[in-house]
XYZ file of C-alpha atoms in Angstrom:
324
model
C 73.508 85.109 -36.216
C 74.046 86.949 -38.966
C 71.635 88.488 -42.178
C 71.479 87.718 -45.703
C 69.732 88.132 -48.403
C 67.896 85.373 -50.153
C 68.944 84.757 -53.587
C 65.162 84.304 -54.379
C 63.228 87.299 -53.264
C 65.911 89.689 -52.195
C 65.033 89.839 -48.397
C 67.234 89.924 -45.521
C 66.838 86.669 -43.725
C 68.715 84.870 -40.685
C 71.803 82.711 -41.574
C 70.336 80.084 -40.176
C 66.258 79.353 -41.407
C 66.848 76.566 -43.561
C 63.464 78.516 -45.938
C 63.035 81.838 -46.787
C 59.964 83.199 -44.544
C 58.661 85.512 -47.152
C 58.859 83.244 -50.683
C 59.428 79.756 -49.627
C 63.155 79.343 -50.991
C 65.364 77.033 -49.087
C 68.560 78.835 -48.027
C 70.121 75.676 -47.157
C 68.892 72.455 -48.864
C 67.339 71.551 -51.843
C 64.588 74.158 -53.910
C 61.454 74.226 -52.706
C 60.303 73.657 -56.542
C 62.577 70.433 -56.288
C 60.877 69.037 -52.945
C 57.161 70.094 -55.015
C 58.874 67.667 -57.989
C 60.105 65.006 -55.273
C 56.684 64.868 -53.435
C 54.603 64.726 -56.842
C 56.950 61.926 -57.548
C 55.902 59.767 -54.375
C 51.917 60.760 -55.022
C 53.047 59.025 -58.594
C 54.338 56.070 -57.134
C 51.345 55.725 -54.552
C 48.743 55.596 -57.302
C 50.389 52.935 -59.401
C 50.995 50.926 -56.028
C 47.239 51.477 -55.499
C 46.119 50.820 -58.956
C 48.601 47.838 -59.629
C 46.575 46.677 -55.841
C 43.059 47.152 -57.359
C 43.942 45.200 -60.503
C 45.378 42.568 -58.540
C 42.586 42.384 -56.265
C 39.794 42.684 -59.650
C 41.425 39.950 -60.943
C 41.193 38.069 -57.765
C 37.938 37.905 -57.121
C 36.010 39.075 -59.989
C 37.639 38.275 -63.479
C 39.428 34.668 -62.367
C 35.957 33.523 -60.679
C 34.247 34.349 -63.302
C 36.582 32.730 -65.946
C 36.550 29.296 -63.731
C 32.988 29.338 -63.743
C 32.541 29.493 -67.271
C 35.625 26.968 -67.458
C 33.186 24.756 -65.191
C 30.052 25.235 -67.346
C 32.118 24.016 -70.289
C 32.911 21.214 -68.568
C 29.748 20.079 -67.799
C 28.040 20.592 -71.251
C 30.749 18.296 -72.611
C 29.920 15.575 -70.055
C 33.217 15.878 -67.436
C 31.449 16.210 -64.063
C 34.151 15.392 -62.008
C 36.933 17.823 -63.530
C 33.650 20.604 -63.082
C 33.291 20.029 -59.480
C 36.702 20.165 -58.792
C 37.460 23.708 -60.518
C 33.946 24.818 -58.601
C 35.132 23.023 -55.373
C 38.130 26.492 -55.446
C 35.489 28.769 -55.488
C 33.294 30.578 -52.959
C 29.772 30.574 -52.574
C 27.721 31.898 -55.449
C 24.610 31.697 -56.824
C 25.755 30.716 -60.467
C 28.179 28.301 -58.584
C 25.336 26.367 -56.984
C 23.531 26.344 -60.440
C 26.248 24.760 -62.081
C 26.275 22.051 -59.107
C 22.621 21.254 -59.111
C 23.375 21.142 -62.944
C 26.146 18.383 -62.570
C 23.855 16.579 -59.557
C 20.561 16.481 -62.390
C 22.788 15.179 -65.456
C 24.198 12.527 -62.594
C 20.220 11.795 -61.778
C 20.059 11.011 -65.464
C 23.109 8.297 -65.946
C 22.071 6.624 -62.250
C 18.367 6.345 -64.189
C 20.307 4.617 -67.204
C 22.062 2.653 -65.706
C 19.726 1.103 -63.502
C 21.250 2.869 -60.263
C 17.345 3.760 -59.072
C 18.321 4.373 -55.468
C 20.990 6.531 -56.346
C 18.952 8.774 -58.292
C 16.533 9.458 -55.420
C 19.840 9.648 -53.164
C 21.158 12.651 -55.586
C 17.387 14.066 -55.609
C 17.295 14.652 -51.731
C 20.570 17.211 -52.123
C 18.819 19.291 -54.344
C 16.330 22.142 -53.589
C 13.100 21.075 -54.307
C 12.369 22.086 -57.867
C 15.500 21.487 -59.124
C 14.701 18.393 -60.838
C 11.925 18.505 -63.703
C 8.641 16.086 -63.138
C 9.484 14.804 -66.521
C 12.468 13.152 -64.848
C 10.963 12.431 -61.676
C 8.349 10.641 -63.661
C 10.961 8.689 -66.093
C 12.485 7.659 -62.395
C 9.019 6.253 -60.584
C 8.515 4.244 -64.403
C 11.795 2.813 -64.507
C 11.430 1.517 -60.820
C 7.588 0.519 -61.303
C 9.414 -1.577 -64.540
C 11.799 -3.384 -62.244
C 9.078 -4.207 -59.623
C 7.178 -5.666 -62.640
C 9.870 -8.067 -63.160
C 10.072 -9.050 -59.890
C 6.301 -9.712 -60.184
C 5.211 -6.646 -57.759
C 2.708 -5.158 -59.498
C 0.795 -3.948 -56.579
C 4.333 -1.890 -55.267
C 4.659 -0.643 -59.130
C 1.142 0.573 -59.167
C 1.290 2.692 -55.968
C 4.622 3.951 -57.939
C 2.739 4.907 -60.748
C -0.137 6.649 -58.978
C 1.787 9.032 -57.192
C 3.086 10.903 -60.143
C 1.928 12.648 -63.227
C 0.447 10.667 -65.487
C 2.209 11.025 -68.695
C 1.447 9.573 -71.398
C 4.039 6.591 -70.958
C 3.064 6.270 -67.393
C -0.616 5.729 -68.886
C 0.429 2.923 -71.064
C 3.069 1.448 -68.304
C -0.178 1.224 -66.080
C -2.343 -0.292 -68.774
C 0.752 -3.258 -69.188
C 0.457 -3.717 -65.735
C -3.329 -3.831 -65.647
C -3.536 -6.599 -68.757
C -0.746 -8.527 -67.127
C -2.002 -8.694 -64.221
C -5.265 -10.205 -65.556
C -2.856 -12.092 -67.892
C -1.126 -14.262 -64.295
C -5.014 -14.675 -63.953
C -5.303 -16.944 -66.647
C -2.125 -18.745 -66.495
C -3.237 -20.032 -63.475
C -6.125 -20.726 -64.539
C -4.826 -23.060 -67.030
C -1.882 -24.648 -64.997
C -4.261 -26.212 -62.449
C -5.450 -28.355 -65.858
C -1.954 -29.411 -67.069
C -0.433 -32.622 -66.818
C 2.808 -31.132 -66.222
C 1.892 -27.297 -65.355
C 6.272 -26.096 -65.657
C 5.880 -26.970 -69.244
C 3.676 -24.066 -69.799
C 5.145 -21.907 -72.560
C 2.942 -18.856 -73.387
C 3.391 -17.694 -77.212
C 1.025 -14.841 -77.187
C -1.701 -13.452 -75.242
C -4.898 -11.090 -76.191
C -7.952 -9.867 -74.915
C -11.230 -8.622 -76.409
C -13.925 -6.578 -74.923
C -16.753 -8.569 -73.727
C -20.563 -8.419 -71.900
C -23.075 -10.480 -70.088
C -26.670 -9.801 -69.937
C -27.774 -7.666 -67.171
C -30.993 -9.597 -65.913
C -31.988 -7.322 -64.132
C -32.328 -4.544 -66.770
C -33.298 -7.242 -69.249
C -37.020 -8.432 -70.513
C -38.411 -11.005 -72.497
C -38.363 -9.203 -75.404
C -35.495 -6.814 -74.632
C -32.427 -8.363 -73.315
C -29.333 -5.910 -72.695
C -26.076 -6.325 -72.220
C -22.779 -4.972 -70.056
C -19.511 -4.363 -70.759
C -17.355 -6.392 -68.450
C -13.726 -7.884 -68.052
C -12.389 -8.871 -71.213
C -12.486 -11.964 -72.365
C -9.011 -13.397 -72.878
C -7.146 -15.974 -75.464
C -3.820 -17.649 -75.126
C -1.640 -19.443 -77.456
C 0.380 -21.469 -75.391
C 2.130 -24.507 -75.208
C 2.733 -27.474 -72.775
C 3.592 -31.308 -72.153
C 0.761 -33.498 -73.147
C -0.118 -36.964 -71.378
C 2.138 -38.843 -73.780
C 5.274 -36.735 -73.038
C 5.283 -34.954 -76.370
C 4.111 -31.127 -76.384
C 0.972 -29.479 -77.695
C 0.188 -26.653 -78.798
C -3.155 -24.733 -77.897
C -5.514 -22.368 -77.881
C -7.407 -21.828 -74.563
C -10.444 -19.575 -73.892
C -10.754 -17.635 -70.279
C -13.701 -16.001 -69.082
C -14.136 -13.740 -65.886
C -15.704 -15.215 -62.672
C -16.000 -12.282 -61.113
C -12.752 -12.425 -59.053
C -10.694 -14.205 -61.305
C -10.252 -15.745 -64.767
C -12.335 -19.050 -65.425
C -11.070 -21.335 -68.318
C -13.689 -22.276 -70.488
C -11.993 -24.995 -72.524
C -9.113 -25.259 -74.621
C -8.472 -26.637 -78.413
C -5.192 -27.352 -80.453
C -6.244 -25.938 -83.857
C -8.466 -22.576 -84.911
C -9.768 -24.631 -87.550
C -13.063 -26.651 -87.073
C -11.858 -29.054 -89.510
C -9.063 -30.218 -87.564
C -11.510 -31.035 -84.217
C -11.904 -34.842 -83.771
C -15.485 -35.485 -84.186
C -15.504 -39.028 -82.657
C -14.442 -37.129 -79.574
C -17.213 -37.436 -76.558
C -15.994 -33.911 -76.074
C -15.986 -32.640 -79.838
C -19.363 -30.597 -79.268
C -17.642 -28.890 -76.159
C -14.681 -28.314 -78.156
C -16.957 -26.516 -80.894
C -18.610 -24.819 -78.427
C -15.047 -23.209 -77.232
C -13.769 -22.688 -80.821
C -16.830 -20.868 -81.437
C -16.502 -18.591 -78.365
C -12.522 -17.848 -79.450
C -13.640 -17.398 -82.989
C -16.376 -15.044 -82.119
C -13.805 -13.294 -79.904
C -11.319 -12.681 -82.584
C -13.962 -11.090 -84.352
C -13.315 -8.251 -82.540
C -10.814 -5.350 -81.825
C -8.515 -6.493 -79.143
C -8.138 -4.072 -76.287
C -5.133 -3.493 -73.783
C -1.704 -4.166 -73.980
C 0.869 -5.908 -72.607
C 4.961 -7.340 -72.556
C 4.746 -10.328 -73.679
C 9.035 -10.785 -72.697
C 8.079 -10.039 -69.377
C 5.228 -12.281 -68.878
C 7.385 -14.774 -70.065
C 10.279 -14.209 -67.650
C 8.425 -14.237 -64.824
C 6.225 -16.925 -65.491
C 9.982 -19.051 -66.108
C 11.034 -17.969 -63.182
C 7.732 -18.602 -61.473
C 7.715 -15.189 -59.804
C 3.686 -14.431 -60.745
C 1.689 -16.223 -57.465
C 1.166 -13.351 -55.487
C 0.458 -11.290 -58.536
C -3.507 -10.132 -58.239
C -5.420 -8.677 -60.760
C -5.277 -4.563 -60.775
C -7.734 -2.986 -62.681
Protein backbone atom coordinates (compact mmCIF):
# COMPACT_ATOMS: atom_id res chain seq x y z
CA UNK A 1 0.00 0.00 0.00
CA UNK A 2 1.33 2.97 -0.81
CA UNK A 3 0.36 7.09 -0.05
CA UNK A 4 -0.76 9.77 -2.20
CA UNK A 5 -2.02 12.76 -2.22
CA UNK A 6 -5.48 13.57 -3.39
CA UNK A 7 -5.67 15.88 -6.20
CA UNK A 8 -8.68 17.49 -4.35
CA UNK A 9 -7.70 18.47 -0.88
CA UNK A 10 -4.01 17.81 -0.82
CA UNK A 11 -3.99 14.94 1.82
CA UNK A 12 -2.05 11.89 1.90
CA UNK A 13 -4.42 9.05 1.36
CA UNK A 14 -4.03 5.12 0.73
CA UNK A 15 -3.60 3.97 -2.94
CA UNK A 16 -6.30 2.07 -2.64
CA UNK A 17 -9.77 4.03 -0.96
CA UNK A 18 -11.66 4.43 -3.97
CA UNK A 19 -12.88 8.32 -1.92
CA UNK A 20 -10.90 10.64 -0.29
CA UNK A 21 -11.72 10.29 3.64
CA UNK A 22 -11.29 13.91 4.39
CA UNK A 23 -13.25 15.82 1.20
CA UNK A 24 -15.23 13.21 -0.49
CA UNK A 25 -13.17 13.05 -3.90
CA UNK A 26 -13.07 9.74 -5.61
CA UNK A 27 -9.45 8.68 -6.22
CA UNK A 28 -10.54 6.07 -8.50
CA UNK A 29 -13.92 6.45 -10.29
CA UNK A 30 -16.02 9.04 -11.30
CA UNK A 31 -16.30 12.77 -9.15
CA UNK A 32 -18.23 12.74 -6.40
CA UNK A 33 -19.93 16.07 -7.94
CA UNK A 34 -20.67 13.73 -11.04
CA UNK A 35 -22.39 10.81 -8.92
CA UNK A 36 -24.44 14.16 -6.96
CA UNK A 37 -25.41 15.07 -10.95
CA UNK A 38 -26.12 11.22 -11.78
CA UNK A 39 -28.31 10.65 -8.62
CA UNK A 40 -30.28 14.09 -9.09
CA UNK A 41 -30.79 12.73 -12.51
CA UNK A 42 -32.64 9.42 -11.32
CA UNK A 43 -34.73 11.61 -8.47
CA UNK A 44 -35.68 13.51 -12.01
CA UNK A 45 -36.73 10.58 -13.69
CA UNK A 46 -38.68 9.16 -10.54
CA UNK A 47 -40.91 12.21 -10.31
CA UNK A 48 -41.97 12.30 -13.93
CA UNK A 49 -42.56 8.38 -13.65
CA UNK A 50 -44.66 9.32 -10.58
CA UNK A 51 -46.35 12.28 -11.99
CA UNK A 52 -46.89 10.78 -15.58
CA UNK A 53 -48.61 7.68 -12.89
CA UNK A 54 -50.86 10.24 -11.08
CA UNK A 55 -52.08 11.76 -14.35
CA UNK A 56 -52.73 8.50 -15.69
CA UNK A 57 -54.47 7.35 -12.75
CA UNK A 58 -56.61 11.18 -12.50
CA UNK A 59 -57.63 10.56 -15.72
CA UNK A 60 -58.72 7.12 -14.92
CA UNK A 61 -60.98 7.49 -12.50
CA UNK A 62 -61.83 11.02 -12.09
CA UNK A 63 -61.75 13.11 -15.42
CA UNK A 64 -62.98 10.03 -17.96
CA UNK A 65 -65.95 9.15 -15.39
CA UNK A 66 -66.87 12.25 -15.17
CA UNK A 67 -66.79 13.05 -18.97
CA UNK A 68 -68.99 9.67 -19.63
CA UNK A 69 -71.39 10.78 -17.25
CA UNK A 70 -72.05 13.96 -18.71
CA UNK A 71 -71.78 12.06 -22.21
CA UNK A 72 -74.74 9.91 -20.59
CA UNK A 73 -76.82 12.89 -19.37
CA UNK A 74 -76.67 14.20 -22.93
CA UNK A 75 -77.92 11.27 -24.06
CA UNK A 76 -80.79 11.08 -22.16
CA UNK A 77 -82.05 14.73 -22.55
CA UNK A 78 -82.03 14.04 -26.29
CA UNK A 79 -84.21 10.93 -25.86
CA UNK A 80 -81.40 7.85 -26.53
CA UNK A 81 -81.92 5.69 -23.42
CA UNK A 82 -80.39 2.78 -24.58
CA UNK A 83 -76.95 4.29 -25.92
CA UNK A 84 -77.13 6.15 -22.02
CA UNK A 85 -77.31 2.96 -20.21
CA UNK A 86 -74.79 1.41 -22.05
CA UNK A 87 -71.96 4.21 -21.55
CA UNK A 88 -73.30 4.15 -17.62
CA UNK A 89 -73.36 0.27 -17.69
CA UNK A 90 -68.83 0.96 -17.87
CA UNK A 91 -69.00 2.81 -14.91
CA UNK A 92 -68.86 2.14 -11.17
CA UNK A 93 -71.22 2.89 -8.63
CA UNK A 94 -72.04 6.52 -8.05
CA UNK A 95 -74.49 8.54 -6.81
CA UNK A 96 -74.90 10.83 -9.99
CA UNK A 97 -74.73 7.43 -11.92
CA UNK A 98 -77.85 6.09 -10.23
CA UNK A 99 -79.56 9.54 -10.84
CA UNK A 100 -79.06 9.40 -14.35
CA UNK A 101 -80.59 5.68 -14.27
CA UNK A 102 -83.66 6.44 -12.27
CA UNK A 103 -83.73 9.39 -14.83
CA UNK A 104 -83.78 7.01 -17.95
CA UNK A 105 -86.24 4.37 -15.82
CA UNK A 106 -88.93 7.71 -15.16
CA UNK A 107 -88.75 9.04 -18.94
CA UNK A 108 -89.32 5.02 -19.80
CA UNK A 109 -92.45 5.22 -17.12
CA UNK A 110 -93.61 8.03 -19.36
CA UNK A 111 -93.55 6.31 -23.09
CA UNK A 112 -94.97 2.76 -21.37
CA UNK A 113 -97.95 5.40 -20.06
CA UNK A 114 -98.27 6.59 -23.85
CA UNK A 115 -98.29 3.92 -25.29
CA UNK A 116 -100.70 2.08 -23.42
CA UNK A 117 -97.97 -0.33 -21.80
CA UNK A 118 -99.83 0.25 -18.10
CA UNK A 119 -98.25 -2.82 -16.55
CA UNK A 120 -94.99 -1.93 -17.62
CA UNK A 121 -95.03 1.33 -16.08
CA UNK A 122 -95.81 -0.06 -12.61
CA UNK A 123 -93.12 -2.88 -13.53
CA UNK A 124 -90.38 0.09 -14.06
CA UNK A 125 -91.94 1.89 -10.81
CA UNK A 126 -91.06 -1.10 -8.41
CA UNK A 127 -87.04 -0.62 -9.43
CA UNK A 128 -87.04 2.70 -8.31
CA UNK A 129 -86.58 4.09 -4.73
CA UNK A 130 -89.65 5.20 -3.53
CA UNK A 131 -89.89 8.87 -4.36
CA UNK A 132 -88.35 8.72 -7.42
CA UNK A 133 -91.35 9.03 -9.43
CA UNK A 134 -93.54 12.34 -9.02
CA UNK A 135 -97.45 11.79 -7.84
CA UNK A 136 -98.24 13.81 -10.85
CA UNK A 137 -97.17 10.77 -12.84
CA UNK A 138 -98.30 8.23 -10.57
CA UNK A 139 -101.63 9.90 -10.83
CA UNK A 140 -101.58 10.29 -14.88
CA UNK A 141 -100.79 6.26 -14.52
CA UNK A 142 -103.92 5.16 -12.02
CA UNK A 143 -106.22 7.64 -14.75
CA UNK A 144 -105.02 6.10 -17.75
CA UNK A 145 -105.71 2.52 -16.28
CA UNK A 146 -109.12 3.66 -14.51
CA UNK A 147 -109.80 4.90 -18.53
CA UNK A 148 -109.17 1.44 -19.89
CA UNK A 149 -111.27 -0.31 -17.16
CA UNK A 150 -114.02 2.16 -18.25
CA UNK A 151 -113.98 0.72 -21.59
CA UNK A 152 -114.11 -2.54 -20.55
CA UNK A 153 -117.20 -1.44 -18.55
CA UNK A 154 -115.42 -1.79 -14.92
CA UNK A 155 -116.29 1.10 -13.36
CA UNK A 156 -116.34 -0.25 -9.92
CA UNK A 157 -112.27 -1.51 -10.49
CA UNK A 158 -111.66 2.20 -12.05
CA UNK A 159 -113.19 3.84 -9.08
CA UNK A 160 -111.14 2.03 -6.38
CA UNK A 161 -108.23 3.24 -8.95
CA UNK A 162 -109.20 6.61 -8.65
CA UNK A 163 -109.67 6.76 -4.88
CA UNK A 164 -106.41 5.73 -3.96
CA UNK A 165 -104.57 8.65 -5.36
CA UNK A 166 -104.51 12.38 -5.26
CA UNK A 167 -107.25 13.85 -6.51
CA UNK A 168 -106.21 16.18 -9.16
CA UNK A 169 -108.13 18.05 -10.84
CA UNK A 170 -108.45 15.57 -13.93
CA UNK A 171 -108.87 12.72 -11.60
CA UNK A 172 -111.97 14.85 -10.22
CA UNK A 173 -113.57 15.13 -13.55
CA UNK A 174 -112.46 11.34 -14.66
CA UNK A 175 -114.54 10.35 -11.46
CA UNK A 176 -117.46 12.61 -12.23
CA UNK A 177 -117.54 10.70 -16.10
CA UNK A 178 -117.61 7.68 -14.35
CA UNK A 179 -120.27 8.70 -11.84
CA UNK A 180 -122.81 10.16 -14.81
CA UNK A 181 -122.08 7.08 -16.85
CA UNK A 182 -122.67 4.94 -14.59
CA UNK A 183 -126.16 6.39 -13.92
CA UNK A 184 -126.18 6.79 -17.75
CA UNK A 185 -126.08 2.27 -18.19
CA UNK A 186 -128.99 2.98 -15.64
CA UNK A 187 -131.17 4.33 -18.07
CA UNK A 188 -130.28 2.44 -21.07
CA UNK A 189 -131.56 -0.34 -19.44
CA UNK A 190 -134.18 1.13 -18.45
CA UNK A 191 -135.30 1.80 -21.86
CA UNK A 192 -134.16 -1.52 -23.61
CA UNK A 193 -136.57 -3.64 -21.54
CA UNK A 194 -139.37 -1.35 -23.67
CA UNK A 195 -137.91 -1.86 -27.19
CA UNK A 196 -139.14 -3.96 -29.79
CA UNK A 197 -135.78 -4.78 -30.83
CA UNK A 198 -133.54 -3.54 -27.72
CA UNK A 199 -129.72 -4.08 -30.15
CA UNK A 200 -131.10 -1.32 -32.22
CA UNK A 201 -130.58 1.10 -29.49
CA UNK A 202 -128.40 3.94 -30.75
CA UNK A 203 -127.82 6.66 -28.09
CA UNK A 204 -127.18 10.27 -29.76
CA UNK A 205 -126.74 12.23 -26.64
CA UNK A 206 -127.34 12.03 -23.07
CA UNK A 207 -127.95 14.85 -20.18
CA UNK A 208 -128.99 15.25 -16.83
CA UNK A 209 -130.53 18.05 -14.76
CA UNK A 210 -130.70 18.53 -11.10
CA UNK A 211 -133.90 17.49 -9.66
CA UNK A 212 -136.15 17.18 -6.10
CA UNK A 213 -139.11 15.50 -4.59
CA UNK A 214 -141.06 16.76 -1.75
CA UNK A 215 -139.91 15.71 1.56
CA UNK A 216 -143.33 14.77 3.33
CA UNK A 217 -142.13 14.58 6.13
CA UNK A 218 -140.72 18.14 6.47
CA UNK A 219 -143.65 19.33 4.38
CA UNK A 220 -147.21 21.00 5.56
CA UNK A 221 -150.27 21.95 4.07
CA UNK A 222 -149.33 25.19 3.49
CA UNK A 223 -145.55 24.73 3.26
CA UNK A 224 -144.40 22.00 1.08
CA UNK A 225 -140.44 21.62 0.66
CA UNK A 226 -138.45 20.05 -1.48
CA UNK A 227 -134.94 17.82 -1.82
CA UNK A 228 -132.37 17.69 -4.03
CA UNK A 229 -132.05 14.19 -5.35
CA UNK A 230 -130.59 12.09 -8.35
CA UNK A 231 -130.81 13.91 -11.42
CA UNK A 232 -133.25 13.54 -13.61
CA UNK A 233 -131.98 12.28 -16.95
CA UNK A 234 -132.90 12.76 -20.92
CA UNK A 235 -131.79 10.72 -23.85
CA UNK A 236 -131.90 11.22 -27.47
CA UNK A 237 -131.71 7.97 -28.83
CA UNK A 238 -132.67 5.94 -31.52
CA UNK A 239 -134.07 2.39 -32.24
CA UNK A 240 -136.16 -0.10 -34.54
CA UNK A 241 -139.80 0.63 -34.35
CA UNK A 242 -142.66 -2.14 -34.70
CA UNK A 243 -142.78 -1.63 -38.45
CA UNK A 244 -139.03 -2.27 -39.02
CA UNK A 245 -138.19 1.33 -39.81
CA UNK A 246 -136.24 3.39 -36.99
CA UNK A 247 -137.37 6.18 -34.71
CA UNK A 248 -136.02 8.60 -33.25
CA UNK A 249 -136.80 9.71 -29.53
CA UNK A 250 -136.70 11.46 -26.69
CA UNK A 251 -137.17 9.48 -23.41
CA UNK A 252 -137.53 10.83 -19.84
CA UNK A 253 -135.87 8.74 -16.71
CA UNK A 254 -136.55 9.35 -13.25
CA UNK A 255 -134.80 7.79 -10.09
CA UNK A 256 -136.50 4.91 -8.16
CA UNK A 257 -134.39 4.98 -5.58
CA UNK A 258 -132.00 2.19 -6.74
CA UNK A 259 -132.18 2.68 -10.24
CA UNK A 260 -133.44 4.78 -13.16
CA UNK A 261 -137.32 4.50 -13.89
CA UNK A 262 -138.49 5.54 -17.46
CA UNK A 263 -141.24 7.75 -17.35
CA UNK A 264 -142.31 7.75 -20.99
CA UNK A 265 -140.81 8.52 -24.14
CA UNK A 266 -141.86 10.91 -27.28
CA UNK A 267 -140.41 11.32 -30.91
CA UNK A 268 -140.56 15.14 -31.23
CA UNK A 269 -139.80 18.19 -28.50
CA UNK A 270 -142.51 19.90 -30.11
CA UNK A 271 -146.15 19.61 -28.75
CA UNK A 272 -147.38 20.23 -32.11
CA UNK A 273 -146.05 17.22 -33.57
CA UNK A 274 -147.87 14.78 -30.64
CA UNK A 275 -150.81 12.84 -32.18
CA UNK A 276 -153.77 13.99 -30.36
CA UNK A 277 -156.13 11.13 -31.45
CA UNK A 278 -153.63 9.05 -29.53
CA UNK A 279 -155.35 7.22 -26.28
CA UNK A 280 -151.92 8.00 -24.95
CA UNK A 281 -151.49 11.74 -26.24
CA UNK A 282 -152.25 13.19 -22.61
CA UNK A 283 -149.44 10.80 -21.22
CA UNK A 284 -147.27 11.84 -23.92
CA UNK A 285 -147.89 15.64 -22.87
CA UNK A 286 -147.48 14.81 -19.58
CA UNK A 287 -143.73 13.44 -20.46
CA UNK A 288 -142.96 16.31 -22.90
CA UNK A 289 -143.82 18.56 -20.21
CA UNK A 290 -141.55 16.88 -17.61
CA UNK A 291 -138.44 16.92 -20.42
CA UNK A 292 -139.35 20.44 -21.29
CA UNK A 293 -139.41 21.58 -17.75
CA UNK A 294 -136.11 19.71 -17.37
CA UNK A 295 -134.32 21.49 -20.09
CA UNK A 296 -135.22 24.49 -18.41
CA UNK A 297 -132.50 24.02 -16.37
CA UNK A 298 -128.61 23.95 -16.11
CA UNK A 299 -127.51 20.48 -16.85
CA UNK A 300 -125.13 19.03 -14.32
CA UNK A 301 -122.33 16.26 -14.70
CA UNK A 302 -120.50 15.09 -17.45
CA UNK A 303 -119.82 12.38 -19.37
CA UNK A 304 -118.05 10.46 -22.83
CA UNK A 305 -120.49 10.14 -24.88
CA UNK A 306 -117.76 7.81 -27.46
CA UNK A 307 -117.44 5.63 -24.70
CA UNK A 308 -120.93 5.08 -23.74
CA UNK A 309 -121.41 4.32 -27.13
CA UNK A 310 -118.71 1.66 -27.49
CA UNK A 311 -119.62 -0.18 -24.80
CA UNK A 312 -123.14 -0.14 -25.12
CA UNK A 313 -122.19 -1.70 -29.08
CA UNK A 314 -120.30 -4.01 -27.68
CA UNK A 315 -122.79 -4.73 -24.93
CA UNK A 316 -120.12 -4.62 -22.22
CA UNK A 317 -122.45 -2.26 -19.63
CA UNK A 318 -124.67 -5.22 -17.55
CA UNK A 319 -122.70 -5.45 -14.63
CA UNK A 320 -122.11 -1.75 -14.65
CA UNK A 321 -123.94 -0.28 -11.24
CA UNK A 322 -124.53 3.07 -10.50
CA UNK A 323 -121.48 4.86 -8.40
CA UNK A 324 -122.27 7.92 -6.92
Amino acid sequence: MALINCPECGHEVSNTVQQCPHCGYSINGQPAQAQKKKSKTGLIILIAVLLAACTAACYLFVIQPQQKLSQAETLIARGKFSEAEVILSQLGNSEKKNDLLVQITVAEIEECIKSGDYSGAERKISTVPEGSVSPELKAELASKQAEAYMIQGKYEEADAMLDSIEQTEDVIKLREELSYESRAFSCIKAIKKVLKNPDSLSIYEITFYPDTVKDTEASTDDNPVYVETEPSCVMHYGAQNGFGGNTTSYAYFTWGGEEYSLLGAVNSLDEDDLNSKSDDYWYDYLVLLSIQSAMKKEPVGSLNIERVQTLLKNNSYSIIKIIK
